[in-house]
C-alpha positions as a Markdown table, in Angstrom:
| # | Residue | x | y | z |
|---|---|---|---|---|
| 1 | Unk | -27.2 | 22.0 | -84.9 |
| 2 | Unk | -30.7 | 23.5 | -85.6 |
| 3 | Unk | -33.4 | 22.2 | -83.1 |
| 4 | Unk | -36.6 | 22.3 | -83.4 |
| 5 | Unk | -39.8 | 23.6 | -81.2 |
| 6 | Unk | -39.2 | 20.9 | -78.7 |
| 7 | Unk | -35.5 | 20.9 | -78.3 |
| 8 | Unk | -34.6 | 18.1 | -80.7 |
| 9 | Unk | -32.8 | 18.2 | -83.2 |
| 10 | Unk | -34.6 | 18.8 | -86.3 |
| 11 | Unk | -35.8 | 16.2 | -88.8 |
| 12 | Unk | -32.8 | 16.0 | -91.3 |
| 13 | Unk | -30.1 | 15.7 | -89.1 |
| 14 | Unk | -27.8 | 12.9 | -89.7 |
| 15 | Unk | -27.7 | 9.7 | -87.2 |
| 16 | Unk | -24.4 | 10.0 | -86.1 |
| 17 | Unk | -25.2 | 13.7 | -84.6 |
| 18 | Unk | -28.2 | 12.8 | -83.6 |
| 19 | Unk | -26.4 | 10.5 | -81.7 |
| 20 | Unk | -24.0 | 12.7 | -80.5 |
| 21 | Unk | -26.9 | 15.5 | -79.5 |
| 22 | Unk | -28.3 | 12.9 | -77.1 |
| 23 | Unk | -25.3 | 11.8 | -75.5 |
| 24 | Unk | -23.6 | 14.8 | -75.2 |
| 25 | Unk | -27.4 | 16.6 | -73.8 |
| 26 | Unk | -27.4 | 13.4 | -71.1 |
| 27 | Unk | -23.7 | 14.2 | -70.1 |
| 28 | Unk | -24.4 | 17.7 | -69.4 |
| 29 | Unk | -27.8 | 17.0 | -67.4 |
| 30 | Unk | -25.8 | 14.0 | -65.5 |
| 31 | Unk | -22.8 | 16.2 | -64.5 |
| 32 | Unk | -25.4 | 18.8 | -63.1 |
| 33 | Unk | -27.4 | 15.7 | -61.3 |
| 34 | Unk | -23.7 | 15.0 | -59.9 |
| 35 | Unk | -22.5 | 18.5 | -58.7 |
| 36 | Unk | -26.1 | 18.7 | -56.4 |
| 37 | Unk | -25.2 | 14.8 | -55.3 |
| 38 | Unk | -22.0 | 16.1 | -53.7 |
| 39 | Unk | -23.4 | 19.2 | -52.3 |
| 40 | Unk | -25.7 | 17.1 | -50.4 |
| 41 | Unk | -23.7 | 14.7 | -49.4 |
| 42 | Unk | -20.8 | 16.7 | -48.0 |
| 43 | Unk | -21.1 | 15.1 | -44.7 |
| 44 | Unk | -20.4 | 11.1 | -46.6 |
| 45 | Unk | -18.5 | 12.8 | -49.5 |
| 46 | Unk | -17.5 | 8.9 | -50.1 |
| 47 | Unk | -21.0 | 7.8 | -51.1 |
| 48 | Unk | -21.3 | 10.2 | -54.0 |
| 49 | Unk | -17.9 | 9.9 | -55.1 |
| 50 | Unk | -18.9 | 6.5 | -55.7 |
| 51 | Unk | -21.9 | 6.5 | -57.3 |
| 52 | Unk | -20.5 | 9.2 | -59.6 |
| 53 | Unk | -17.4 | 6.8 | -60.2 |
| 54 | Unk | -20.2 | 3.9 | -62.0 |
| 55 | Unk | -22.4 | 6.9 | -63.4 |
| 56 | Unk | -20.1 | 8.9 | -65.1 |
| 57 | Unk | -18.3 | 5.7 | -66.3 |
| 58 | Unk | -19.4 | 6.3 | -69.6 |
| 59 | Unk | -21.4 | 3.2 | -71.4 |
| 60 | Unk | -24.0 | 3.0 | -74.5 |
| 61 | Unk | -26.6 | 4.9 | -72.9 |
| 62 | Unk | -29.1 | 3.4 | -74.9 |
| 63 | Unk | -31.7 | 3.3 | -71.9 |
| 64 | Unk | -31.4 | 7.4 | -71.5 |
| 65 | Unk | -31.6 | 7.6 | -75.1 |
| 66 | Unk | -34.9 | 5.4 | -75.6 |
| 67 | Unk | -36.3 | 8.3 | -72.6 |
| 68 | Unk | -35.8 | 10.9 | -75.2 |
| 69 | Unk | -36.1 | 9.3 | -78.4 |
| 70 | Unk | -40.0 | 7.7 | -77.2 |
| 71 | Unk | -40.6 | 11.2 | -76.1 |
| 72 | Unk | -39.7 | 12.8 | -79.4 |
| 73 | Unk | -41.7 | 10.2 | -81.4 |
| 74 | Unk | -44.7 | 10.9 | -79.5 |
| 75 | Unk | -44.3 | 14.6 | -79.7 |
| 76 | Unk | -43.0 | 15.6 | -76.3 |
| 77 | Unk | -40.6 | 18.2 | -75.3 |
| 78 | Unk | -37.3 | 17.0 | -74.2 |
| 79 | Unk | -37.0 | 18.8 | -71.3 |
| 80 | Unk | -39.4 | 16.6 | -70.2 |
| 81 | Unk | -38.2 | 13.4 | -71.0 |
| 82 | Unk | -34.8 | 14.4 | -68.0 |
| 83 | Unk | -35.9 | 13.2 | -65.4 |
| 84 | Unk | -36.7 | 9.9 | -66.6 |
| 85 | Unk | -33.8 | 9.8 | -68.3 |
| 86 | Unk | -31.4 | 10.5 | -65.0 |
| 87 | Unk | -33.7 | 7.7 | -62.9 |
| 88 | Unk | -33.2 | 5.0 | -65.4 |
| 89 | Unk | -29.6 | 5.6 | -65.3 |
| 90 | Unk | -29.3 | 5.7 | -61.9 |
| 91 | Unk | -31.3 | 2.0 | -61.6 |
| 92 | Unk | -28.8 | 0.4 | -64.5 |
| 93 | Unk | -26.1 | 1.6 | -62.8 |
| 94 | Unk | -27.1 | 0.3 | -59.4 |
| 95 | Unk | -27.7 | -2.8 | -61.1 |
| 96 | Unk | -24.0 | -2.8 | -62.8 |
| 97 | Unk | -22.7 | -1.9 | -59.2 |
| 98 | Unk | -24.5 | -4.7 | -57.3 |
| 99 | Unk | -24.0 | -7.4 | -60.4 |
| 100 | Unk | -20.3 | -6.6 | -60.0 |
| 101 | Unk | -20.1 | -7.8 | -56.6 |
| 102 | Unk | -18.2 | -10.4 | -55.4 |
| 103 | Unk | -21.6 | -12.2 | -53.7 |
| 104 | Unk | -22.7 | -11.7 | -57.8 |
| 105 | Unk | -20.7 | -12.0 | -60.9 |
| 106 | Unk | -17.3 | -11.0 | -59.0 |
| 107 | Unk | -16.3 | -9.0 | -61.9 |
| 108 | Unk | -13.1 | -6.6 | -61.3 |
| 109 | Unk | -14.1 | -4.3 | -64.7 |
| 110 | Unk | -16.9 | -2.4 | -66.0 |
| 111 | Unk | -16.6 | -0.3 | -69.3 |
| 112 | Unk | -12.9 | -0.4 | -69.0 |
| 113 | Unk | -12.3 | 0.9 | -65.6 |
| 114 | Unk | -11.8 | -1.1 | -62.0 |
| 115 | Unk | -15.3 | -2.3 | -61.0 |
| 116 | Unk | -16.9 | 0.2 | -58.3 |
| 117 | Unk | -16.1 | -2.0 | -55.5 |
| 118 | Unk | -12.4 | -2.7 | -56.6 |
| 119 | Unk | -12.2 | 1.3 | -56.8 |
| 120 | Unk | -13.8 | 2.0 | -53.4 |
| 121 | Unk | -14.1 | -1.0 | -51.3 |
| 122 | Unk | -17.0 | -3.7 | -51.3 |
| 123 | Unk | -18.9 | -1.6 | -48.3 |
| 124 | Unk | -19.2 | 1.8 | -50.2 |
| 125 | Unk | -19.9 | 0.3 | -53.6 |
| 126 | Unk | -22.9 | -1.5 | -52.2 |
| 127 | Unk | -23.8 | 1.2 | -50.3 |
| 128 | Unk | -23.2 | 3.7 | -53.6 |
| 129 | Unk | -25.7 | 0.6 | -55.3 |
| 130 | Unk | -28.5 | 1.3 | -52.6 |
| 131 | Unk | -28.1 | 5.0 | -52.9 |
| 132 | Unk | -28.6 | 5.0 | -56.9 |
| 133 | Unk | -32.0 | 3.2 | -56.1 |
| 134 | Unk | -33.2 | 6.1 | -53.4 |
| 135 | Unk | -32.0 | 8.7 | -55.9 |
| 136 | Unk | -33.7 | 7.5 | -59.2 |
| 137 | Unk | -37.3 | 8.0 | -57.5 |
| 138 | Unk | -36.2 | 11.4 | -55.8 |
| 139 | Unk | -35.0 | 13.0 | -59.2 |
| 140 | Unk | -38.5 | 12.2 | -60.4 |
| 141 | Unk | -40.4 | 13.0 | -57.4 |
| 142 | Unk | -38.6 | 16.4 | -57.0 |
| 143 | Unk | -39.1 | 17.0 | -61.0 |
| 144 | Unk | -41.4 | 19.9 | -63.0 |
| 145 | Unk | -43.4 | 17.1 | -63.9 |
| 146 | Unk | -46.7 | 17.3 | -63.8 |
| 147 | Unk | -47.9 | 15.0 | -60.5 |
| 148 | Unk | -49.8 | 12.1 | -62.7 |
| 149 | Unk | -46.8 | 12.0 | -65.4 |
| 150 | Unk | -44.5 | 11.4 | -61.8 |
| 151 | Unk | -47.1 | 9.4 | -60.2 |
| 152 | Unk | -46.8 | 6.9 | -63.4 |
| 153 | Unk | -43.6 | 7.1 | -64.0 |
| 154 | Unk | -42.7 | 5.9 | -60.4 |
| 155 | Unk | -44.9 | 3.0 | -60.4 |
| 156 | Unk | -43.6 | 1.7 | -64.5 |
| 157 | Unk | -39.6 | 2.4 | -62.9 |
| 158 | Unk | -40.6 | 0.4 | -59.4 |
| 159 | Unk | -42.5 | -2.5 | -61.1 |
| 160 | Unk | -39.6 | -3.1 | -63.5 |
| 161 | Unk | -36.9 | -2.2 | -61.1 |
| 162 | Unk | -38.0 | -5.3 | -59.0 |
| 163 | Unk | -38.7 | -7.3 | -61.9 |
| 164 | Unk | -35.0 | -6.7 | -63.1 |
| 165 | Unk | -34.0 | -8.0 | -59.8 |
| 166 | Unk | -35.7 | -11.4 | -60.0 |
| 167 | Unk | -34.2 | -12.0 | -62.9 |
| 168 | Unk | -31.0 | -11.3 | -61.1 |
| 169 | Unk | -32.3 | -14.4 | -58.6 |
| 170 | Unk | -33.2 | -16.4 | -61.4 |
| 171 | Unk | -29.7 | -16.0 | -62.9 |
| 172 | Unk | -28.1 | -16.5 | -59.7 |
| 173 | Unk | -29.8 | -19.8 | -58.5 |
| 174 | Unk | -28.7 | -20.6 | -61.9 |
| 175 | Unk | -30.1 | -24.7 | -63.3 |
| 176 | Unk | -31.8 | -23.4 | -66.4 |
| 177 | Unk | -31.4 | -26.0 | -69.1 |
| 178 | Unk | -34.0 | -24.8 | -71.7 |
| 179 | Unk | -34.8 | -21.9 | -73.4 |
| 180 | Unk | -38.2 | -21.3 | -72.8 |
| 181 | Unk | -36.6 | -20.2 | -68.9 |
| 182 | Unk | -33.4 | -18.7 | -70.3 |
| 183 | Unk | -35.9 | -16.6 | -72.6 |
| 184 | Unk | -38.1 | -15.7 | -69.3 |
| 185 | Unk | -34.9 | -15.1 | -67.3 |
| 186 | Unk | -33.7 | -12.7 | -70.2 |
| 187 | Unk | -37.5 | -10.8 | -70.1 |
| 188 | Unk | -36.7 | -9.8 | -66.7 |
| 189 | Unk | -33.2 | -9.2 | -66.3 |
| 190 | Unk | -32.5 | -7.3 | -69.4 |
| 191 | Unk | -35.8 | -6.0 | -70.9 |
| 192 | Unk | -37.2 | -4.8 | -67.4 |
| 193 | Unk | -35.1 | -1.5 | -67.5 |
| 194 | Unk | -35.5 | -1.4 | -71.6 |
| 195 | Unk | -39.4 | -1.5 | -70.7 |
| 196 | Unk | -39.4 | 1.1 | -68.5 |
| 197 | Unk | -37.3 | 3.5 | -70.6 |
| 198 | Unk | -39.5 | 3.4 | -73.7 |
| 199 | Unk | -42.8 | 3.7 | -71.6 |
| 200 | Unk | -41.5 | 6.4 | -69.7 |
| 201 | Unk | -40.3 | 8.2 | -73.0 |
| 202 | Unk | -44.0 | 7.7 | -73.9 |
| 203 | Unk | -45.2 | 9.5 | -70.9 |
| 204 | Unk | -43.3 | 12.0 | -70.9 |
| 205 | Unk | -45.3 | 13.2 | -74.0 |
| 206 | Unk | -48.7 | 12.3 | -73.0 |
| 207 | Unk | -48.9 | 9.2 | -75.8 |
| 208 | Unk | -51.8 | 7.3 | -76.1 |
| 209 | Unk | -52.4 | 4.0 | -75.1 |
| 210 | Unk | -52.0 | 2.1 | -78.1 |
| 211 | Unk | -48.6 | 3.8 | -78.2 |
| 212 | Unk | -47.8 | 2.4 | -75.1 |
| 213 | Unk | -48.4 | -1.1 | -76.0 |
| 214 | Unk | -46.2 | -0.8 | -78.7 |
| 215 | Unk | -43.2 | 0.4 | -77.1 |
| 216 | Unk | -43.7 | -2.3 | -74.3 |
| 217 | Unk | -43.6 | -4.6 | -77.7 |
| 218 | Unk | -40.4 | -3.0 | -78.9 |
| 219 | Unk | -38.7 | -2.6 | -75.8 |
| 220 | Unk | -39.7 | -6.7 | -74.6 |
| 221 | Unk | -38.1 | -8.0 | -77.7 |
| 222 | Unk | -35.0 | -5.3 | -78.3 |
| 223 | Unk | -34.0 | -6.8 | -74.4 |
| 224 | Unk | -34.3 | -10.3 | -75.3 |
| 225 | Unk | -32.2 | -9.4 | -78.6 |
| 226 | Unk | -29.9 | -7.8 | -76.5 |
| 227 | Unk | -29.1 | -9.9 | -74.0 |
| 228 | Unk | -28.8 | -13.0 | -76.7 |
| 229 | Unk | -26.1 | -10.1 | -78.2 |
| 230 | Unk | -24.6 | -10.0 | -74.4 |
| 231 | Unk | -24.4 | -14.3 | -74.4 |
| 232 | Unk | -22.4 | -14.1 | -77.8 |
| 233 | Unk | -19.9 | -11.1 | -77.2 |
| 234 | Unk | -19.1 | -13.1 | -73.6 |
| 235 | Unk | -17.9 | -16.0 | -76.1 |
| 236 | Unk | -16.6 | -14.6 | -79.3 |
| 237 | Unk | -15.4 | -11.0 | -77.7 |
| 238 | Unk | -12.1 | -9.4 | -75.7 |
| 239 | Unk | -11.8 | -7.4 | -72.9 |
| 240 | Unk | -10.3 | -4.7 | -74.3 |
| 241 | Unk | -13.1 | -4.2 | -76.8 |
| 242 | Unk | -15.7 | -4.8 | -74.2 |
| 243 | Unk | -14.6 | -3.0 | -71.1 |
| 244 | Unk | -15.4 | -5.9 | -69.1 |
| 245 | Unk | -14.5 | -9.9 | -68.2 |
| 246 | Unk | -15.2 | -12.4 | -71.3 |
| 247 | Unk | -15.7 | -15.8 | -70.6 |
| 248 | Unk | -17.9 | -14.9 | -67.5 |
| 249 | Unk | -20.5 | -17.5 | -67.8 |
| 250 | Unk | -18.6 | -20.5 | -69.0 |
| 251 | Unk | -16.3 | -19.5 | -65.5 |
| 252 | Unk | -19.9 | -19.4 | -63.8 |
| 253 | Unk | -21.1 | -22.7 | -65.2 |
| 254 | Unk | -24.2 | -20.4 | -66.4 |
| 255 | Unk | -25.8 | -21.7 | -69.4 |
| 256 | Unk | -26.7 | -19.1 | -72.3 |
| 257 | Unk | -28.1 | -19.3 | -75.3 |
| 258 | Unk | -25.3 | -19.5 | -76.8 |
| 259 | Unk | -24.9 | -22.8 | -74.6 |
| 260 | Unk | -27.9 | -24.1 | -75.0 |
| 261 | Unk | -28.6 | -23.9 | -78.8 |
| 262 | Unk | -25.3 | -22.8 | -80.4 |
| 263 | Unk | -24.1 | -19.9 | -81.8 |
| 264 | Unk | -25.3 | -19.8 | -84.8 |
| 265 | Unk | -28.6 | -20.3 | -83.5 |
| 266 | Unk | -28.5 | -17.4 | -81.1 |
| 267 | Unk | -27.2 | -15.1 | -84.0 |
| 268 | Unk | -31.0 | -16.1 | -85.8 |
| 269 | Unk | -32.7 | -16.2 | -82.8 |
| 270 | Unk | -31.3 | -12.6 | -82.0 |
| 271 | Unk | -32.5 | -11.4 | -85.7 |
| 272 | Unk | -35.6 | -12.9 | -85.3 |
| 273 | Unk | -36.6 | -10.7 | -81.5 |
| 274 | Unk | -34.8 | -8.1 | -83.3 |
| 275 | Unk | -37.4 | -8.2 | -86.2 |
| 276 | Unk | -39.8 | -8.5 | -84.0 |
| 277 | Unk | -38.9 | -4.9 | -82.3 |
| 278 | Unk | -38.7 | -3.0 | -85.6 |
| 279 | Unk | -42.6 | -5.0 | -86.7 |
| 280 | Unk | -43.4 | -2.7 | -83.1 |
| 281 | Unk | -42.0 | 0.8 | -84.6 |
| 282 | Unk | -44.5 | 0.8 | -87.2 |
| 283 | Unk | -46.7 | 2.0 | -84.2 |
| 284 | Unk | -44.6 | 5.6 | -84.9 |
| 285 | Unk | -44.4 | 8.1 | -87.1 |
| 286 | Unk | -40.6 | 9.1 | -88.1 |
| 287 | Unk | -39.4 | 6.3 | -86.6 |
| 288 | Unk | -36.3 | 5.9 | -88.7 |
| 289 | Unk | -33.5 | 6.9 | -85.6 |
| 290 | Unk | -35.2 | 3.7 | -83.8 |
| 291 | Unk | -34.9 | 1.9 | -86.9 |
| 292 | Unk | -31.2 | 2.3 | -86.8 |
| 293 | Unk | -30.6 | 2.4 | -83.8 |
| 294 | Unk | -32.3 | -1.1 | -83.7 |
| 295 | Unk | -30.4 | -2.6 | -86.7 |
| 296 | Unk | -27.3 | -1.1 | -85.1 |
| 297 | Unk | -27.9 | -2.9 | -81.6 |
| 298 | Unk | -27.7 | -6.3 | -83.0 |
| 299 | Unk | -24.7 | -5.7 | -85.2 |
| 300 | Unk | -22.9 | -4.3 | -82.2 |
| 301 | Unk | -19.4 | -5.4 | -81.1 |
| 302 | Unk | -19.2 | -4.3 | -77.2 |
């Protein structure tokens, strides 16, 4: 595949191996991240076994992959966009880890494989969870970046880290009976992490503000799509095509949207924050992978 100036591949290059370029780059720079893990953690070999367990799990990668596309749009070099790329990674997974739990959703599979505590014990998954969030912020503290891209980046990957987390509370404590919260809920919960991989991307490459703002716009309303996506897979899914539980909420007594307004509803409502996402891209010059990436997300099946 021919790549151009700053490592990506060059403009005529066909979706699918475009898609296959980033995953396959991610894997590469993940299994490194991994082998330095283990070195230093010799002496608890246990800890990084586990984390490496939910990392290397496999998954749509589509938060690494908004790190490198947002860089490329904006005219960055990939090598540039890594870091970001591992730490948001890292974050989601922790996230996956904890939500697994049985003091969370008390889910026994992730992406097809026995949930990280069913594979190691509660202890060490939670434990593998709390190390993910310590290693996200050391893989961009200890990058080549330059000290005001890290200094940023920190600060847009702690402020939506914690904001993912209260919508984990929200979620938890549970009573939401209209959609103006479940919508609220869904801005933090899912489209934290989506937020911070798009604005990271962006500073990677040094974008301007105005590029900023629209990315944040893109990456609110592609969570909020996504998560509505999430709400009608859990109902009209398997598990063997998602990797994971179906039925999750309804065993939860959770209300979704899908609950709350139907599904047909949700499918327009997740059109309509889809369309709202790709009005956002116009921000962008050769934006057409995010384009289809975009339309691809809310046809997806898993």
């Amino acid at each position: 595949m021919k790549l151009n100036k700053n490592g990506y591949p060059s403009s005529d290059t066909q979706f699918q191996d475009v898609m296959k370029f980033y995953t396959s780059y991610f894997e590469e720079k993940l299994q490194e991240y991994i082998t330095k893990l283990n070195e230093k953690s010799a002496d608890y070999i246990s800890l990084s076994q586990a984390s490496a367990y939910s990392l290397a799990a496999g998954g749509k990668r589509i938060r690494p992959l908004l790190v490198y596309e947002f860089c490329r749009v904006c005219g960055g070099d990939i090598t540039d966009a890594v870091p970001a790329a591992l730490a948001i990674e890292m974050i989601h997974t922790f996230s996956l880890i904890h939500d697994d739990l049985p003091c969370m959703d008390d889910d026994d599979m992730r992406r097809g494989k026995p949930s990280c505590h069913k594979a190691y014990g509660e202890a060490t998954a939670l434990l593998a969870g709390d190390a993910l969030t310590i290693e996200a912020f050391d893989v961009l503290a200890s990058s080549h970046l330059a000290p005001v891209k890290v200094k940023e980046m920190v600060k847009i990957l702690s402020e939506c880290s914690y904001k993912m987390t209260g919508g984990q509370v929200v979620d938890i404590n549970g009573d939401i009976k209209d959609t103006t919260l479940l919508l609220k809920m869904y801005s933090y919960k899912t489209s934290q992490l989506i937020i911070a991989s798009s604005l990271m991307g962006c500073i990677a490459a040094n974008a301007d503000e105005n590029k900023k703002a629209a990315a944040y716009d893109y990456a609110y309303n592609l969570g909020i799509a996504f998560q509505i996506i999430d709400d009608i897979l859990d109902v009209t899914s398997d598990k063997e095509t998602l990797g994971k539980p179906v039925g999750s909420d309804e065993k939860q007594n959770k209300n979704t949207m899908v609950t709350l307004i139907g599904l047909d509803e949700a499918k327009k409502l997740a059109k309509e924050y889809t369309e709202k996402a790709m009005k956002s891209l116009e921000c962008f010059e050769n934006n057409e992978f995010l384009t289809m990436l975009t339309n691809i997300l809310l046809g997806r099946k898993k």
